[in-house]
XYZ file of C-alpha atoms in Angstrom:
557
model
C -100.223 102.494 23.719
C -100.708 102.970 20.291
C -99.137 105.921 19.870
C -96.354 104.809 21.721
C -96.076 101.802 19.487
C -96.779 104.269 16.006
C -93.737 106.385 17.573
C -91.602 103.575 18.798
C -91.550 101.457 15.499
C -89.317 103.982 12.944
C -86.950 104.736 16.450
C -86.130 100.966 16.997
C -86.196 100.204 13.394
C -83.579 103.236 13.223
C -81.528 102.040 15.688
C -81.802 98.531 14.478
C -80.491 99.783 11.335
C -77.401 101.779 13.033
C -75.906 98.381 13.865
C -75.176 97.276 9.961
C -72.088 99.298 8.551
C -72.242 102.325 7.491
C -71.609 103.625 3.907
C -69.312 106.314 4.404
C -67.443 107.654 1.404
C -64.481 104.840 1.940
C -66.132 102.495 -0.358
C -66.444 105.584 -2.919
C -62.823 106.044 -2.245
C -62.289 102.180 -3.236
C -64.218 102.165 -6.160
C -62.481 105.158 -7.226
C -59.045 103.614 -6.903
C -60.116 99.767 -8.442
C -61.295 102.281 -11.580
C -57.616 104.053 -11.895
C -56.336 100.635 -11.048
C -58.581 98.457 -13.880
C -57.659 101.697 -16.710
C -53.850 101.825 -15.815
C -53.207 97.645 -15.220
C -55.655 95.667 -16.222
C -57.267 97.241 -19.727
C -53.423 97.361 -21.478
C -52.613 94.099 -20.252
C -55.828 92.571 -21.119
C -55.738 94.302 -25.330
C -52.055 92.537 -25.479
C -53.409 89.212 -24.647
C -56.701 89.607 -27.125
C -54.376 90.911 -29.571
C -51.737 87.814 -29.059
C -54.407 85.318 -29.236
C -56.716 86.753 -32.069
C -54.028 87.816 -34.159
C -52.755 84.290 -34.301
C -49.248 85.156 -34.376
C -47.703 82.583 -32.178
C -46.203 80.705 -35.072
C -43.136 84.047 -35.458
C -41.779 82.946 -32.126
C -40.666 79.761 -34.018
C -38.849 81.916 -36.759
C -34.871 81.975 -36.553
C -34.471 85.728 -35.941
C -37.329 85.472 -32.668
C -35.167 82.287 -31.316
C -31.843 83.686 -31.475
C -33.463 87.048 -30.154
C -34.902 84.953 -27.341
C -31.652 83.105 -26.768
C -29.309 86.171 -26.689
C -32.057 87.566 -24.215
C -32.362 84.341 -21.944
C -28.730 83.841 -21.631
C -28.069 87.770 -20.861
C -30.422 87.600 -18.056
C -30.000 84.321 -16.655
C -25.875 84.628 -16.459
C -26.136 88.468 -15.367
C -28.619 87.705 -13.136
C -26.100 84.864 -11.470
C -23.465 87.187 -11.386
C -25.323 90.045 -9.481
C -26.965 87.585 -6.706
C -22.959 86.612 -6.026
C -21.937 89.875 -6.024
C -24.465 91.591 -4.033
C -24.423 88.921 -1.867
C -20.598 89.025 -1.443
C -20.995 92.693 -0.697
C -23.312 92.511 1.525
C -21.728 89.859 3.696
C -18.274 91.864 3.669
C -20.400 95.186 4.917
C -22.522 93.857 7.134
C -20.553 90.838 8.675
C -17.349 91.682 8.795
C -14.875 94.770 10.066
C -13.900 96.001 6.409
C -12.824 99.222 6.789
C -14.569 101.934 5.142
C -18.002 99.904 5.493
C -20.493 102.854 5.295
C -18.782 104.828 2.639
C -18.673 102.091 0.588
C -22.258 100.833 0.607
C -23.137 104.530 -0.396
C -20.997 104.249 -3.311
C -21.863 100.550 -4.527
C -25.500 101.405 -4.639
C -24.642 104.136 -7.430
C -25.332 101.822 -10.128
C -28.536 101.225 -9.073
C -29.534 104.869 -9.437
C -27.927 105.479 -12.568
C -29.886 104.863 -15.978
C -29.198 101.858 -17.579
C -28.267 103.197 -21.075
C -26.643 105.769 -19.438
C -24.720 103.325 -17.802
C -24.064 102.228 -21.460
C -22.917 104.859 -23.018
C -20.516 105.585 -19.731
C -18.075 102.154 -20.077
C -18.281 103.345 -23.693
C -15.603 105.646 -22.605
C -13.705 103.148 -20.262
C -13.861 99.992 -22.705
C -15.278 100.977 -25.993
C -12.762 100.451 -29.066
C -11.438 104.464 -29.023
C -11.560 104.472 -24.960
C -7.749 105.599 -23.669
C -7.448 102.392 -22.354
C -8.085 100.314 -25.585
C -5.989 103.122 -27.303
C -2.771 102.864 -25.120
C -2.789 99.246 -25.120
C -3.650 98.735 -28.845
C -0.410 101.082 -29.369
C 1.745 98.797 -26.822
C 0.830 95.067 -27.786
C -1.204 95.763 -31.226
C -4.291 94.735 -30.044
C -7.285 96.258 -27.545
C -7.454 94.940 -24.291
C -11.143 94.453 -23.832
C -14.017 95.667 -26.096
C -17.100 96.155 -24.547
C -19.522 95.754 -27.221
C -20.906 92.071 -27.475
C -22.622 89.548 -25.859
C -20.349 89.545 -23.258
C -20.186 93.029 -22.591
C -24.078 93.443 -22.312
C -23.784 90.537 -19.794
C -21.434 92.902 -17.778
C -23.527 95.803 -17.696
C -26.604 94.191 -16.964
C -24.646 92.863 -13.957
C -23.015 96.039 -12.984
C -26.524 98.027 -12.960
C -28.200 94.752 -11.077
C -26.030 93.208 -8.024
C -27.273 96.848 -6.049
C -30.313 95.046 -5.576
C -29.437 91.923 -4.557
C -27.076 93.548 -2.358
C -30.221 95.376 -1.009
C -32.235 92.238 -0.683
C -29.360 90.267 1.138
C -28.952 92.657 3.450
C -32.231 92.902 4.748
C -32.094 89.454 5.139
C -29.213 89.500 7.166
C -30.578 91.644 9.400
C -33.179 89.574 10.484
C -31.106 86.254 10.735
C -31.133 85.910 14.553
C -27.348 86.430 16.019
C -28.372 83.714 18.616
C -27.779 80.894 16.148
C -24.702 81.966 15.133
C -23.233 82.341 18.546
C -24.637 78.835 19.485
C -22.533 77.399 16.537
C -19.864 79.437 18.007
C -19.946 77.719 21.617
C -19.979 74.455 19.853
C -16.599 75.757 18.718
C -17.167 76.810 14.922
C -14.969 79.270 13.755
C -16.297 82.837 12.606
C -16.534 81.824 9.315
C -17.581 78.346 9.439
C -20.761 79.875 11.280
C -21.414 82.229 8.969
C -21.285 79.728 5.931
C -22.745 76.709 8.015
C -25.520 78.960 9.744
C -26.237 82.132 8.065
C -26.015 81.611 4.370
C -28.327 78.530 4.649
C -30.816 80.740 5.674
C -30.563 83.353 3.291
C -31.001 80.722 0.097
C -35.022 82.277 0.036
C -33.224 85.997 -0.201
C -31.137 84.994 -2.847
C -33.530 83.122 -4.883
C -35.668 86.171 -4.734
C -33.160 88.515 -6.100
C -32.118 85.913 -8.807
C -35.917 85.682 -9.818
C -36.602 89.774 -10.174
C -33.113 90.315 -11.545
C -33.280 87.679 -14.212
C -37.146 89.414 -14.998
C -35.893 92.842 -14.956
C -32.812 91.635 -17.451
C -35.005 89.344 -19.841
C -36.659 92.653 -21.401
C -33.860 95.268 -20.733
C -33.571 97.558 -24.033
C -30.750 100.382 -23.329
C -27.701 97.931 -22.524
C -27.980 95.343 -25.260
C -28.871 98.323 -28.159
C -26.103 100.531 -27.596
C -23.930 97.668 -26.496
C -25.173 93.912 -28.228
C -26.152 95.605 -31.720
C -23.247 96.896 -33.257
C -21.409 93.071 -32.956
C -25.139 92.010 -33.927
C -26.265 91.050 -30.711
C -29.946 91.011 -30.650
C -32.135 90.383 -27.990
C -36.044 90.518 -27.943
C -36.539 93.988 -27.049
C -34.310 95.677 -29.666
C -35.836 92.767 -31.984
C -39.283 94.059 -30.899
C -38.288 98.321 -31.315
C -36.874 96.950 -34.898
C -40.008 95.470 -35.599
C -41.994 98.435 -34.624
C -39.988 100.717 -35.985
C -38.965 99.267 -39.975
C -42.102 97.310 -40.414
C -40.088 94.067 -41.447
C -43.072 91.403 -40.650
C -46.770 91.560 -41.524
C -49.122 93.256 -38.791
C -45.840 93.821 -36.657
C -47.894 94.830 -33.366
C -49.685 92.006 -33.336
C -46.108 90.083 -33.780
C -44.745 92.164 -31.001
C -47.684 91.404 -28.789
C -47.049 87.912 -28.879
C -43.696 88.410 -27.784
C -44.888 90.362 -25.332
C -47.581 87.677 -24.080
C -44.576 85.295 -24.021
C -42.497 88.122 -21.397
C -45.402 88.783 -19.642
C -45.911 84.835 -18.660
C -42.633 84.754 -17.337
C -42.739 87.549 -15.763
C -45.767 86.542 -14.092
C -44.784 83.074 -13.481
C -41.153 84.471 -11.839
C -43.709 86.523 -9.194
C -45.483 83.743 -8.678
C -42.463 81.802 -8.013
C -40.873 84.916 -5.769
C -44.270 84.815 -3.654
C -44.083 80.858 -2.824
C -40.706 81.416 -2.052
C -41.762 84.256 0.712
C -44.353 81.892 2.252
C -42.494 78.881 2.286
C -39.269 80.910 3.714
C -38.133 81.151 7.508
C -39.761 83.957 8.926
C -37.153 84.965 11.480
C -36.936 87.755 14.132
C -33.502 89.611 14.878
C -32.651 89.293 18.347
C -31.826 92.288 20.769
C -27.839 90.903 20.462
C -25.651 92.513 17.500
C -24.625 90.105 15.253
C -20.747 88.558 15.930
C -18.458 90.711 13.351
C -16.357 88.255 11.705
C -12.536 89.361 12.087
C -10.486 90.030 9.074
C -7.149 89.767 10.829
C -4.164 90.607 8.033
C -6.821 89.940 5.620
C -8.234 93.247 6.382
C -6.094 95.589 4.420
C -5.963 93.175 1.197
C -9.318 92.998 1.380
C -10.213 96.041 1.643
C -8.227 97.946 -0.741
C -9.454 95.233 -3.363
C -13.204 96.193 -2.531
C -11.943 99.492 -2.306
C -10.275 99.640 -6.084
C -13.311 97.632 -7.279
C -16.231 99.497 -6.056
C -14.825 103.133 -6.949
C -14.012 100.859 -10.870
C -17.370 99.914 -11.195
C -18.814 103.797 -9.910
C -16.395 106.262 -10.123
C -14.588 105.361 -13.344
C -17.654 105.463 -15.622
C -18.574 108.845 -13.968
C -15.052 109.964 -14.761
C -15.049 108.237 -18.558
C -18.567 110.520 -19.191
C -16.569 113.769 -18.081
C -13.338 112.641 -20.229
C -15.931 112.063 -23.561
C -17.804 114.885 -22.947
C -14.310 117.221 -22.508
C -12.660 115.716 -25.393
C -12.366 117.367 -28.501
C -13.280 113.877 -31.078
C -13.470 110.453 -30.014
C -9.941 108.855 -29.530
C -7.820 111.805 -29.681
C -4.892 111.605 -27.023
C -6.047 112.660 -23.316
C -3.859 115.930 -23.075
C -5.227 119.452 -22.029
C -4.826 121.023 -25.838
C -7.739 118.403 -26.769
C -10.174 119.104 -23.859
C -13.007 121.632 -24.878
C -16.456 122.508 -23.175
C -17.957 122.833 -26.411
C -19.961 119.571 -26.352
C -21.803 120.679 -22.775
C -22.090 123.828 -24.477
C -23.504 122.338 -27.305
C -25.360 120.168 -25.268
C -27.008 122.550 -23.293
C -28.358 125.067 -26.318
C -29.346 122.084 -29.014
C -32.789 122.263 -29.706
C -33.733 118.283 -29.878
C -32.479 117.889 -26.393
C -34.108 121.151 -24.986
C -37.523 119.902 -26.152
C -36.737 116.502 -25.144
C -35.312 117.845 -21.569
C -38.672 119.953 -21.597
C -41.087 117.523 -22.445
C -39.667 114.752 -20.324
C -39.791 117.101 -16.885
C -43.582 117.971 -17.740
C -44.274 114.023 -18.277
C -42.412 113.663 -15.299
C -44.282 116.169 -12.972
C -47.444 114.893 -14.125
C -46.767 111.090 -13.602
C -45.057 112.041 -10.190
C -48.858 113.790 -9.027
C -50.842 111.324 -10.439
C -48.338 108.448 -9.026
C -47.902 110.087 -5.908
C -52.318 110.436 -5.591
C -52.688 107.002 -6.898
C -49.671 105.776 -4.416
C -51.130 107.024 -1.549
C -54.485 106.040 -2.113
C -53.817 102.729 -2.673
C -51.220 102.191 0.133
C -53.439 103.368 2.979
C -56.568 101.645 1.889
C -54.405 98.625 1.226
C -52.466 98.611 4.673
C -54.776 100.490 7.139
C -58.102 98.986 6.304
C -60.309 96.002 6.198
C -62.719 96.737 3.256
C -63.152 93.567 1.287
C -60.499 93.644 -1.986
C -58.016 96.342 -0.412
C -55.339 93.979 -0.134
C -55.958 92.667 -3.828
C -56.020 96.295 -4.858
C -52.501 96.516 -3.089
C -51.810 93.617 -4.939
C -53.075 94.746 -8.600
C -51.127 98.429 -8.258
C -47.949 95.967 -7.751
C -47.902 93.799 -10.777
C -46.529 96.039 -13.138
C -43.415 96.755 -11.097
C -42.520 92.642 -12.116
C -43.583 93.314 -16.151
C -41.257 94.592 -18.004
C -41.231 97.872 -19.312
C -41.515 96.424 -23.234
C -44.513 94.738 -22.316
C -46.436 97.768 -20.825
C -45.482 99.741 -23.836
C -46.743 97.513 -26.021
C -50.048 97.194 -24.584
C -50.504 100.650 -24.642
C -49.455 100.982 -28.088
C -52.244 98.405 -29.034
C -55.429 100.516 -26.887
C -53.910 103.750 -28.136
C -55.743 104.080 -31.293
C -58.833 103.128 -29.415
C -58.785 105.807 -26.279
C -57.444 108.814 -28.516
C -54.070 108.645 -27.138
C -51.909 107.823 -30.349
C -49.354 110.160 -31.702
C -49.319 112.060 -28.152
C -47.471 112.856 -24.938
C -49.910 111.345 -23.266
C -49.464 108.221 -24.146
C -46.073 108.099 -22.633
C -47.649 109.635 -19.413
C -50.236 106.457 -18.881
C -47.778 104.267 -19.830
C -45.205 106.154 -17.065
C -48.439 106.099 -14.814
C -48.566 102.268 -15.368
C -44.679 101.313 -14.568
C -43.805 103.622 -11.797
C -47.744 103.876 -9.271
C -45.828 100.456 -7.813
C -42.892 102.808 -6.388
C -44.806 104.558 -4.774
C -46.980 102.108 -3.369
C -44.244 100.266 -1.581
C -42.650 103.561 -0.366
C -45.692 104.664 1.729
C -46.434 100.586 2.638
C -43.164 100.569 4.578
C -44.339 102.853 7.320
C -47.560 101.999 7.640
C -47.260 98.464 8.012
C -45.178 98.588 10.942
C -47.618 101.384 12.580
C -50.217 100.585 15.354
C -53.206 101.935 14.418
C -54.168 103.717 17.848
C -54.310 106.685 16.525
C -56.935 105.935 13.805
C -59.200 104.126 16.714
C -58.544 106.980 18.928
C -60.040 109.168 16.164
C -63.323 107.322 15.349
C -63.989 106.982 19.233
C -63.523 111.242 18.789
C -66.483 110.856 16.160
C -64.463 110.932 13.309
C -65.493 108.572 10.763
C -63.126 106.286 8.573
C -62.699 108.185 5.483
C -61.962 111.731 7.938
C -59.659 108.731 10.435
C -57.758 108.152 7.346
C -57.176 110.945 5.689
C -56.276 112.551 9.332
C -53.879 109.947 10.487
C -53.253 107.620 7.635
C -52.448 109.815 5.140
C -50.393 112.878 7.087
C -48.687 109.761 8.217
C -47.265 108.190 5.239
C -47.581 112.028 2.942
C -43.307 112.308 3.820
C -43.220 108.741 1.723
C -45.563 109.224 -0.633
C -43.512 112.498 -1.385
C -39.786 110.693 -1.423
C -41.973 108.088 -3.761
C -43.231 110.616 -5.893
C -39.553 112.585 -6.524
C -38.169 109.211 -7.341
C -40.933 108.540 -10.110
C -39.798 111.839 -11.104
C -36.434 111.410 -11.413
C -36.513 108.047 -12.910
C -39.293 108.846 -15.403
C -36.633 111.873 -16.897
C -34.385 109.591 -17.349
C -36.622 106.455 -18.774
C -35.445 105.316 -22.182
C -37.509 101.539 -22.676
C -41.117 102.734 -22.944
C -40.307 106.540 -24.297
C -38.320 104.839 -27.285
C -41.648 102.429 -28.206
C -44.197 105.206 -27.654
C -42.478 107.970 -29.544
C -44.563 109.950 -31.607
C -43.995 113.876 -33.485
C -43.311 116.718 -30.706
C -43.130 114.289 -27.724
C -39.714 112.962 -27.706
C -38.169 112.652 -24.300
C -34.431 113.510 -23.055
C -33.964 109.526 -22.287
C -34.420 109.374 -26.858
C -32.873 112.334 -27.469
C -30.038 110.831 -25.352
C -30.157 107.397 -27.508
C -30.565 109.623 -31.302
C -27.128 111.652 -30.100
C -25.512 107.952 -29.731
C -26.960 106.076 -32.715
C -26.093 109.272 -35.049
C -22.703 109.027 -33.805
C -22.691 112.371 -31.662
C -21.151 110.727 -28.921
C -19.807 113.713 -27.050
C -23.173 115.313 -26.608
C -24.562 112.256 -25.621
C -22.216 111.664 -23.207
C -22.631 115.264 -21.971
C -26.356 115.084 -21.593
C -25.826 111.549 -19.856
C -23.188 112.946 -17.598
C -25.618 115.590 -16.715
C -28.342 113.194 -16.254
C -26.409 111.242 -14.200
C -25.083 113.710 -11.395
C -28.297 115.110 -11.215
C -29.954 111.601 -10.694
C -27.660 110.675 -8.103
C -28.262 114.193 -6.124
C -31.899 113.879 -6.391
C -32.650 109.913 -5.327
C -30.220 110.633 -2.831
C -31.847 113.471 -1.388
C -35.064 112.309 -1.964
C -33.896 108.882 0.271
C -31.682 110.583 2.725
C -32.533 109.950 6.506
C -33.961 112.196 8.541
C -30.931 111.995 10.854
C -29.489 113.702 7.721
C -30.747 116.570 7.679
């Protein structure tokens, strides 16, 4: 009996210790991702607030130039972001409620501002409103004065809005889809009209999905640095980033980072306090569930036609005609010469295409871009399936963390990283601009490889641990071959947007790592303006052709 006992002890204590969890390599896997998470988030946010609050700098943000830069900025973002909520929601009422003709055509095309760069953007209505624009020209000629000049507060308000009401158009939509199309056919048996029950019914409950949009509009708007340089500073509008790149860049005020990082401190409690806002809004919402029925298309009538060649002639204004202004600018020979064929020359895409500054720049910004696309596209992956297809204790905050910076705007990340560059060896390098790309864009991918899994059972995954798989092998098996197709579409679109990224490249720049998005921005502030709109017509097509191959369905192809 002894014996039995000596040999019985270690077996049940063994199989008394098989019931606790096991320590597979997922909680390696974790720690792994928390470590890339706390480096890339939380150590460049934390130096900007030590550097706000030690440098004692607060007392700036009462000078005049900081509260007219703050004004300018505020009033940009608020009124543009106004605009874009009632034009995207407009839009998306008229496509998705109604029997305009030409609906799926034209959402394709209204989206295009979205994937076009905002400076780029910029630099496009140049060529449709700026003071030498044929338009301007013609009707300066005719009645002695321009028609509309572009540059000004009021034209940075117009961009801004332009390259914005995509996404609330996006947003609204998605909420109309899930607004049930039982309500609004009750309201219709108790005799409301089409309309009435779409403005009595429906756009009551959309009010969370507008607010929403107005919040991470007015956010993404506050710090914007493209629109308002090219457009706002040459009638001296200055808002707080182009106050903040002046500051960096001529050395105007006494220990200008730690300036600049109060300013930042002050964006990134806004920006915070806006999510905040955005995520009480989500809770607090309706959380409604589209019924089987297909929503009751409200009927034009003789409306129809008007109404749709207006949305017609607007849309292809606010997409085509920029598109079409960068072509015209990069054909013609000088800036306001008359549009006829003896003045259209390919030497500025020539030109283009064989200077130097742009080559390097086009060079160094596609081997940034590869490189924060891999590490993106890793970190993206990681993070969604451990964040989405597990229960480990802090997953969901980890989902959480690798999200934050997608609210922050781009100003503030570079700043932080300008502060711990000195520190971590990264000053006066590529690199720099790489963690800092690493920083903004890990959240697209996160929420492109979310998507899928979230509304996947996760039978498969059980299937595979009954099999004798365990959780790190389940994951990696199912999980991660699973969502790999969206983690690749996130990846490409990291890669095409970190080309083309102007805000942080412009802050970080240092000797032998300038980007295409600068070299882009020098061509326009030297006053090359054909070969920057050649390079930005370039960028532009290819942009378009990439995102949109990158998103296209897989009915598509």
């Amino acid at each position: 009996m002894t014996t039995l006992t000596g040999t019985a002890g270690p077996a049940m204590r063994r199989a008394r210790g098989s019931v606790r969890p096991r320590r597979d390599g997922l909680t390696g896997v974790s720690l792994a991702l928390w470590i890339a998470c706390a480096f890339f988030v939380f150590v460049p946010l934390g130096a900007i607030l030590v550097l706000a609050v030690g440098g004692s700098q607060f007392g700036m943000l009462l000078e005049g130039d900081v509260v007219e830069a703050a004004t300018n900025s505020l009033v940009s973002a608020v009124a543009s972001a106004l605009l874009a909520v009632l034009i995207g929601a407009g839009v998306a009422i008229l496509f998705d409620r109604t029997d305009l003709p030409g609906r799926r055509p034209l959402r394709l095309l209204a989206l295009t501002p979205l994937l076009m760069p905002p400076f780029v953007g910029a630099i496009a209505w140049l060529g449709v409103a700026g003071p030498t624009s044929p338009v301007n020209l013609w009707w300066r000629e005719t009645f002695g004065a321009p028609l509309w000049s572009i540059y000004g507060a009021d034209g940075v308000i117009f961009l801004l809005t332009v390259h914005s009401y995509p996404l609330a158009m996006i947003i609204v939509a998605a909420a109309l889809r899930r607004v049930p199309s039982d309500l609004e056919q009750a309201a219709r048996i108790a005799g409301a009209s089409p309309a009435r029950a779409l403005f009595a019914v429906t756009l009551p409950l959309l009010r969370p999905a507008l607010l929403s949009s107005f919040l991470l509009i007015a956010v993404g708007n506050l710090a914007d640095f493209g629109i308002p340089s090219i457009i706002g500073l040459p009638e001296r509008f200055v808002t707080l980033a182009t106050l903040v790149y002046r500051y960096l860049q001529s050395g105007t005020v006494d220990d200008p980072l730690a300036v600049v990082a109060a300013i930042g401190v002050v964006l990134l409690v806004l920006a915070i306090g806006a999510l905040l806002l955005n995520m009480l809004i989500g809770r607090r919402g309706w959380e409604l569930d589209a019924s089987s029925a297909p929503p009751q298309v409200l009927v034009l009538g003789r409306a129809r036609a008007v109404t749709g060649t207006v949305v017609w002639a607007l849309v292809l204004i606010i997409t085509v005609l920029p598109l079409l202004a960068l072509l015209v600018q990069a054909l013609l020979r000088a800036p306001g010469v008359p549009l006829v064929w003896e003045n259209l020359t390919f030497d500025h895409l020539v030109r283009a295409l064989t200077t130097q500054t742009a080559l390097d720049g086009a060079k160094n910004s596609v081997m940034l871009a590869v490189l924060a696309a891999v590490i993106c596209g890793v970190l993206g992956l990681g993070i969604g399936v451990l964040s989405t297809r597990t229960s480990l204790r802090g997953s969901r905050a980890l989902g959480g963390a690798a999200m934050l910076p997608q609210s922050i705007p781009g100003i503030v990340i570079a700043v932080a990283w300008l502060i711990i560059a000195p520190r971590i060896g990264l000053f006066n390098t590529a690199w720099l601009i790489l963690a800092a790309y690493v920083t903004s864009f890990t959240a697209l991918v996160v929420q492109a490889v979310n998507a899928p899994l979230a509304s996947t059972p996760s039978s498969a995954e059980e299937a595979a641990r009954v099999s004798g798989a365990g959780r790190v092998r389940a994951l990696f098996d199912i999980s991660c071959r699973m969502a790999l197709p969206a983690a690749l579409s996130g990846a490409v679109i990291v890669a095409v947007t970190a080309v083309r990224e102007l805000t942080l490249s412009v802050l970080l720049l240092s000797p032998g790592s300038q980007t295409l998005g600068v070299a882009i921005f020098s061509f326009q502030q030297a006053g090359a303006f054909s070969t920057a709109a050649a390079w930005s017509l370039i960028v532009a097509i290819v942009g378009i052709a990439v995102i949109g191959f990158a998103t296209r369905r897989p009915a598509d192809t």
